[in-house]
CSV table of C-alpha atoms in Angstrom, one decimal:
chain,number,residue,atom,x,y,z
A,107,ALA,CA,-18.4,68.6,0.7
A,108,ARG,CA,-15.3,67.2,2.4
A,109,LYS,CA,-12.6,65.1,0.6
A,110,ASP,CA,-12.4,61.4,0.9
A,111,VAL,CA,-10.4,60.3,3.9
A,112,VAL,CA,-7.7,57.7,4.5
A,113,LEU,CA,-7.8,56.9,8.2
A,114,THR,CA,-5.2,54.9,10.2
A,115,PHE,CA,-6.4,54.1,13.7
A,116,VAL,CA,-3.5,53.5,16.1
A,117,ILE,CA,-5.1,52.0,19.2
A,118,ASP,CA,-3.5,51.4,22.6
A,119,VAL,CA,-4.5,47.9,23.8
A,120,SER,CA,-2.1,47.8,26.7
A,121,GLY,CA,-3.1,46.6,30.2
A,122,SER,CA,-3.7,50.2,31.4
A,123,MET,CA,-6.6,50.3,28.8
A,124,ASP,CA,-8.4,47.4,30.4
A,125,MET,CA,-11.3,49.5,31.7
A,126,GLU,CA,-14.9,50.1,30.6
A,127,ASN,CA,-14.1,53.9,30.0
A,128,ARG,CA,-10.9,53.1,28.0
A,129,LEU,CA,-10.6,50.3,25.4
A,130,GLU,CA,-14.3,49.5,25.5
A,131,LEU,CA,-15.2,53.2,25.0
A,132,VAL,CA,-12.6,53.4,22.2
A,133,LYS,CA,-14.3,50.5,20.4
A,134,ASP,CA,-17.7,52.2,20.8
A,135,ALA,CA,-16.3,55.5,19.6
A,136,LEU,CA,-14.8,53.9,16.5
A,137,TRP,CA,-18.0,52.1,15.7
A,138,LEU,CA,-19.7,55.5,15.7
A,139,LEU,CA,-17.0,56.9,13.4
A,140,VAL,CA,-17.1,54.1,10.9
A,141,GLU,CA,-20.9,54.3,10.7
A,142,GLU,CA,-20.5,57.9,9.6
A,143,LEU,CA,-17.9,57.4,6.9
A,144,ARG,CA,-18.6,57.3,3.2
A,145,PRO,CA,-18.2,54.2,1.0
A,146,SER,CA,-15.1,55.7,-0.7
A,147,ASP,CA,-13.3,56.4,2.6
A,148,ARG,CA,-10.6,53.9,3.7
A,149,VAL,CA,-9.7,52.6,7.1
A,150,GLY,CA,-6.6,50.8,8.5
A,151,ILE,CA,-6.0,49.6,12.0
A,152,VAL,CA,-2.8,49.2,14.1
A,153,VAL,CA,-2.7,48.2,17.7
A,154,TYR,CA,0.1,48.3,20.3
A,155,GLY,CA,0.7,46.7,23.7
A,156,SER,CA,4.1,45.2,24.3
A,157,ARG,CA,4.5,45.2,20.5
A,158,ALA,CA,2.7,46.8,17.6
A,159,ARG,CA,0.9,44.9,14.9
A,160,VAL,CA,-1.4,45.6,11.9
A,161,VAL,CA,-4.9,44.4,12.5
A,162,LEU,CA,-6.4,45.7,9.3
A,163,GLU,CA,-4.8,46.9,6.1
A,164,HIS,CA,-6.5,49.9,4.5
A,165,THR,CA,-9.9,48.9,3.4
A,166,ALA,CA,-12.6,50.9,1.6
A,167,VAL,CA,-15.7,51.3,3.8
A,168,GLY,CA,-18.2,50.5,0.9
A,169,GLU,CA,-19.0,46.8,1.1
A,170,ASN,CA,-16.5,46.2,3.8
A,171,LYS,CA,-18.0,48.1,6.7
A,172,ARG,CA,-19.0,44.9,8.6
A,173,HIS,CA,-15.4,43.6,8.2
A,174,ILE,CA,-14.0,46.8,9.6
A,175,LEU,CA,-16.4,46.7,12.6
A,176,ARG,CA,-15.5,43.1,13.3
A,177,ALA,CA,-11.8,44.1,13.4
A,178,ILE,CA,-12.6,46.8,15.9
A,179,ASP,CA,-14.7,44.3,18.0
A,180,SER,CA,-11.8,41.8,18.1
A,181,LEU,CA,-9.5,44.1,20.1
A,182,GLN,CA,-8.4,42.8,23.5
A,183,PRO,CA,-6.3,44.5,26.2
A,184,GLY,CA,-3.0,43.2,27.5
A,185,GLY,CA,0.8,43.9,27.8
A,186,SER,CA,2.9,47.0,28.4
A,187,THR,CA,2.7,50.2,26.4
A,188,TYR,CA,5.1,50.5,23.4
A,189,ALA,CA,3.6,53.8,22.1
A,190,GLU,CA,6.6,54.6,19.9
A,191,GLU,CA,6.4,51.4,17.9
A,192,GLY,CA,2.6,51.8,17.6
A,193,LEU,CA,3.0,55.3,16.1
A,194,VAL,CA,5.9,54.2,13.8
A,195,THR,CA,3.9,51.2,12.5
A,196,GLY,CA,0.8,53.4,12.1
A,197,TYR,CA,2.6,56.0,10.1
A,198,ARG,CA,4.3,53.3,7.9
A,199,LEU,CA,0.9,51.9,7.1
A,200,ALA,CA,-0.5,55.4,6.4
A,201,THR,CA,2.4,56.1,4.1
A,202,GLU,CA,1.8,52.9,2.1
A,203,ALA,CA,-1.9,53.9,1.6
A,204,PHE,CA,-1.2,57.7,1.1
A,205,ASP,CA,-3.6,59.3,-1.4
A,206,PRO,CA,-2.7,62.9,-2.5
A,207,GLU,CA,-6.3,63.5,-3.5
A,208,ALA,CA,-7.7,62.6,0.0
A,209,THR,CA,-7.3,63.7,3.6
A,210,ASN,CA,-4.7,61.4,5.2
A,211,ARG,CA,-4.9,61.2,8.9
A,212,VAL,CA,-3.6,59.0,11.8
A,213,ILE,CA,-6.0,58.8,14.8
A,214,LEU,CA,-4.3,57.8,18.0
A,215,CYS,CA,-6.6,56.4,20.8
A,216,SER,CA,-4.8,56.0,24.1
A,217,ASP,CA,-4.6,57.0,27.8
A,218,GLY,CA,-1.3,58.6,26.9
A,219,VAL,CA,0.9,56.4,29.1
A,220,ALA,CA,4.1,55.1,27.5
A,221,ASN,CA,6.3,52.8,29.5
A,222,VAL,CA,8.3,50.8,26.8
A,223,GLY,CA,10.7,52.0,24.1
A,224,ASN,CA,11.7,55.7,23.9
A,225,THR,CA,9.1,57.1,26.3
A,226,GLY,CA,10.6,60.6,26.0
A,227,HIS,CA,8.8,62.9,23.7
A,228,GLU,CA,11.5,64.1,21.3
A,229,SER,CA,12.1,61.1,19.1
A,230,ILE,CA,8.4,60.6,18.5
A,231,LEU,CA,7.6,64.3,18.0
A,232,GLU,CA,10.4,64.7,15.4
A,233,GLN,CA,8.9,61.9,13.3
A,234,ILE,CA,5.4,63.2,13.6
A,235,ARG,CA,6.5,66.7,12.4
A,236,ASP,CA,8.2,65.1,9.4
A,237,TYR,CA,5.0,63.2,8.4
A,238,ALA,CA,2.8,66.3,8.9
A,239,GLU,CA,5.0,68.1,6.4
A,240,ARG,CA,4.3,65.2,3.9
A,241,GLY,CA,0.5,65.6,4.4
A,242,ILE,CA,-0.2,62.9,7.0
A,243,TYR,CA,-1.9,64.6,10.0
A,244,LEU,CA,-2.4,63.3,13.5
A,245,THR,CA,-5.5,63.5,15.7
A,246,THR,CA,-5.1,62.3,19.3
A,247,VAL,CA,-8.1,61.2,21.4
A,248,GLY,CA,-7.5,60.6,25.1
A,249,PHE,CA,-9.4,58.1,27.1
A,250,GLY,CA,-9.4,57.3,30.9
A,251,MET,CA,-8.7,59.1,34.2
A,252,GLY,CA,-6.1,58.6,36.9
A,253,ASN,CA,-2.8,57.9,35.1
A,254,TYR,CA,-4.0,59.6,31.9
A,255,ASN,CA,-1.2,61.7,30.3
A,256,ASP,CA,-3.0,64.8,29.0
A,257,VAL,CA,0.2,66.8,28.2
A,258,LEU,CA,1.7,64.2,26.0
A,259,MET,CA,-1.4,63.7,24.0
A,260,GLU,CA,-1.8,67.4,23.3
A,261,GLN,CA,1.8,67.8,22.4
A,262,LEU,CA,1.6,64.9,19.9
A,263,ALA,CA,-1.4,66.5,18.1
A,264,ASP,CA,0.2,69.9,18.2
A,265,ASP,CA,3.3,68.6,16.4
A,266,GLY,CA,1.2,66.4,14.0
A,267,ASP,CA,-0.7,69.5,12.7
A,268,GLY,CA,-3.9,68.0,14.0
A,269,PHE,CA,-6.0,68.4,17.1
A,270,TYR,CA,-6.6,66.7,20.5
A,271,ALA,CA,-9.8,65.7,22.1
A,272,TYR,CA,-10.7,64.0,25.4
A,273,VAL,CA,-13.5,61.4,25.5
A,274,ASP,CA,-14.9,60.1,28.8
A,275,THR,CA,-18.4,59.2,27.8
A,276,LEU,CA,-20.2,57.8,24.7
A,277,GLN,CA,-22.0,61.1,24.4
A,278,GLU,CA,-18.7,62.9,24.1
A,279,ALA,CA,-17.5,60.3,21.6
A,280,GLU,CA,-20.7,61.0,19.5
A,281,ARG,CA,-19.9,64.8,19.6
A,282,VAL,CA,-16.3,64.3,18.3
A,283,PHE,CA,-16.9,61.5,15.8
A,284,VAL,CA,-20.4,62.1,14.6
A,285,HIS,CA,-21.5,65.8,15.0
A,286,ASP,CA,-18.1,67.3,14.5
A,287,LEU,CA,-16.9,64.6,12.0
A,288,THR,CA,-16.0,66.9,9.1
A,289,SER,CA,-14.2,69.4,11.3
A,290,THR,CA,-12.4,66.5,13.0
A,291,LEU,CA,-11.2,65.1,9.6
A,292,GLN,CA,-10.7,68.1,7.3
A,293,ILE,CA,-8.4,71.0,7.9
A,294,ILE,CA,-9.3,74.3,6.1
A,295,ALA,CA,-6.8,76.6,7.7
A,296,ARG,CA,-3.1,75.8,8.5
A,297,ASP,CA,-0.8,77.7,10.8
A,298,ALA,CA,-3.6,79.9,12.0
A,299,LYS,CA,-2.4,82.6,14.4
A,300,VAL,CA,-4.3,85.3,16.3
A,301,GLN,CA,-2.8,88.5,17.6
A,302,VAL,CA,-4.6,91.0,19.9
A,303,GLU,CA,-3.2,94.5,20.1
A,304,PHE,CA,-4.5,96.5,23.0
A,305,ASN,CA,-4.6,100.3,23.0
A,306,PRO,CA,-2.5,101.4,26.0
A,307,SER,CA,-4.6,104.6,26.4
A,308,VAL,CA,-7.7,102.4,27.0
A,309,VAL,CA,-6.3,99.2,28.5
A,310,ARG,CA,-4.1,99.6,31.5
A,311,SER,CA,-3.1,95.9,31.7
A,312,TYR,CA,-4.1,92.5,30.3
A,313,ARG,CA,-3.3,88.8,30.6
A,314,LEU,CA,-4.1,85.8,28.5
A,315,ILE,CA,-5.8,83.0,30.4
A,316,GLY,CA,-4.6,79.6,29.1
A,317,TYR,CA,-2.8,78.8,25.8
A,318,GLU,CA,0.6,79.4,27.5
A,319,ASN,CA,2.0,76.4,25.6
A,320,ARG,CA,0.7,77.8,22.2
A,321,ASP,CA,2.2,81.3,22.6
A,322,VAL,CA,3.8,82.8,19.5
A,323,ALA,CA,6.2,85.7,19.8
A,324,ASP,CA,4.8,89.0,18.6
A,325,GLU,CA,7.5,89.4,16.0
A,326,ASP,CA,6.7,85.9,14.6
A,327,PHE,CA,3.1,86.7,13.8
A,328,ARG,CA,3.8,87.4,10.1
A,329,ASP,CA,6.6,84.8,9.8
A,330,ASP,CA,4.8,82.1,7.9
A,331,GLU,CA,7.5,79.5,8.6
A,332,VAL,CA,6.5,79.5,12.3
A,333,ASP,CA,4.3,76.5,13.2
A,334,ALA,CA,0.9,77.5,14.5
A,335,GLY,CA,-2.6,76.0,14.9
A,336,GLU,CA,-4.8,74.0,12.4
A,337,ILE,CA,-8.5,74.8,12.1
A,338,GLY,CA,-11.0,72.2,10.9
A,339,ALA,CA,-14.2,73.0,9.0
A,340,GLY,CA,-16.7,74.4,11.5
A,341,HIS,CA,-14.2,74.7,14.3
A,342,SER,CA,-14.2,77.7,16.6
A,343,VAL,CA,-11.3,78.7,18.8
A,344,THR,CA,-11.7,80.9,21.9
A,345,ALA,CA,-9.0,82.9,23.6
A,346,LEU,CA,-9.8,84.7,26.9
A,347,TYR,CA,-8.1,87.8,28.2
A,348,GLU,CA,-8.5,89.5,31.6
A,349,VAL,CA,-8.2,93.2,31.2
A,350,LYS,CA,-8.1,96.3,33.3
A,351,PHE,CA,-9.3,99.6,31.8
A,352,HIS,CA,-8.2,103.2,32.5
A,353,GLN,CA,-10.9,105.5,34.0
A,354,ASP,CA,-12.8,108.0,31.9
A,355,VAL,CA,-12.1,106.5,28.5
A,356,PRO,CA,-13.8,108.2,25.5
A,357,GLU,CA,-16.7,105.9,24.4
A,358,TYR,CA,-15.6,105.4,20.8
A,359,GLU,CA,-11.9,105.1,21.4
A,360,VAL,CA,-10.5,101.9,19.9
A,361,ALA,CA,-9.8,99.5,22.7
A,362,MET,CA,-8.2,96.6,20.7
A,363,THR,CA,-7.5,95.3,17.3
A,364,VAL,CA,-7.7,91.5,16.6
A,365,ARG,CA,-5.7,90.1,13.7
A,366,VAL,CA,-6.1,86.5,12.3
A,367,ARG,CA,-3.5,85.1,9.9
A,368,TYR,CA,-3.7,81.7,8.2
A,369,GLU,CA,-2.8,79.6,5.2
A,370,ASP,CA,-5.6,78.2,3.1
A,371,ALA,CA,-5.2,74.4,3.2
A,372,GLU,CA,-6.1,74.0,-0.4
A,373,SER,CA,-4.4,76.9,-2.2
A,374,GLY,CA,-1.5,77.6,0.2
A,375,GLU,CA,-2.5,81.3,0.0
A,376,VAL,CA,-1.8,83.3,3.2
A,377,THR,CA,-4.6,85.6,4.3
A,378,GLU,CA,-4.7,88.2,7.1
A,379,VAL,CA,-7.9,89.8,8.4
A,380,SER,CA,-8.4,92.3,11.2
A,381,ARG,CA,-11.2,93.8,13.3
A,382,SER,CA,-11.2,96.6,15.8
A,383,THR,CA,-13.4,96.9,18.9
A,384,ALA,CA,-14.2,100.2,20.6
A,385,TRP,CA,-14.7,100.8,24.3
A,386,ALA,CA,-18.4,101.3,23.6
A,387,ASP,CA,-18.6,97.7,22.3
A,388,PHE,CA,-18.0,96.2,25.8
A,389,ALA,CA,-20.9,95.2,28.1
A,390,SER,CA,-21.0,97.5,31.1
A,391,THR,CA,-21.5,94.6,33.6
A,392,PHE,CA,-21.0,90.9,33.7
A,393,ARG,CA,-24.8,90.4,33.8
A,394,ASP,CA,-25.1,92.3,30.5
A,395,ALA,CA,-22.6,90.2,28.7
A,396,SER,CA,-23.8,87.3,26.5
A,397,ILE,CA,-24.6,83.9,28.1
A,398,ARG,CA,-21.8,82.4,26.0
A,399,PHE,CA,-19.3,84.8,27.5
A,400,GLN,CA,-20.6,84.3,31.0
A,401,LEU,CA,-20.2,80.5,30.7
A,402,ASP,CA,-16.7,80.8,29.3
A,403,ALA,CA,-15.6,83.2,32.0
A,404,VAL,CA,-16.9,81.0,34.8
A,405,VAL,CA,-15.2,77.9,33.3
A,406,ALA,CA,-11.9,79.9,33.0
A,407,GLU,CA,-12.1,81.2,36.6
A,408,TYR,CA,-12.8,77.7,37.9
A,409,ALA,CA,-9.8,76.4,36.0
A,410,GLU,CA,-7.7,79.1,37.6
A,411,ILE,CA,-8.8,78.0,41.0
A,412,LEU,CA,-8.1,74.3,40.2
A,413,ARG,CA,-4.5,75.0,39.2
A,414,GLN,CA,-4.1,77.4,42.2
A,415,SER,CA,-3.3,80.4,40.0
A,416,TYR,CA,-1.7,83.4,41.6
A,417,TRP,CA,-4.6,85.4,40.2
A,418,ALA,CA,-7.2,83.2,41.9
A,419,ARG,CA,-6.1,83.7,45.5
A,420,ASP,CA,-8.9,84.2,48.0
């Protein structure tokens, strides 16, 4: 039941993308995406290497699907990486094709490396924030290993009120662009924030694992002017906390209250919901916890080891 979409692909075709798991994988991924689009959806394509250029003006998928796929197949790598000009050109094309009744989204496909133009973040980020306020959102999809710039790609998506994905195989491309297509394209909750309040008589100490760059000050939780996360249809978001409990806690004492606050993407109405969890709701051992929780915990602990966290010593 999603809206029609106006998509503007901004594709890095610089020399650093000349690998099987970069530009060739981008082309395969975009084929998968176009095959899933509806006849009334529209697609435009911008590429950038040493300079940016428009490969395809916005075209309805309908009877033009083969034409769009041929444009994707024609992409060839070469040149340096003028990322700023690529994004500026992409947003200009997206503005010209803007449809207030549709979802308007720029999809950046790159290894995140920028070596020409203003390669610092701020000038690009400021423009992206401005376009997001006008209803043109940004999704960034990272390709490649080695010199891949994960931080830049995530920051761009964060400021563009979109989301970031990393694709290293065709199977992962299928997950992002086929199975999760609607959640990839359509936002249902804007500026979504989660706040967890621990009861100090139950929880002795706690720490959030990850999400450090998305932290919102406690006093800003109900400030609806503060930028937060965007959630697509069918998306789930997981935050992990490591906690230490006091001894001899009463079984039905409330341990924590979780609050979620978000703006409805359609109506603009702000909603806040909350749920409390008692000490008795926790599994008594790791083995008794759900398989989903066990997997998440192991992945988080492994990440802590990889980044040589203070908490993962020995």
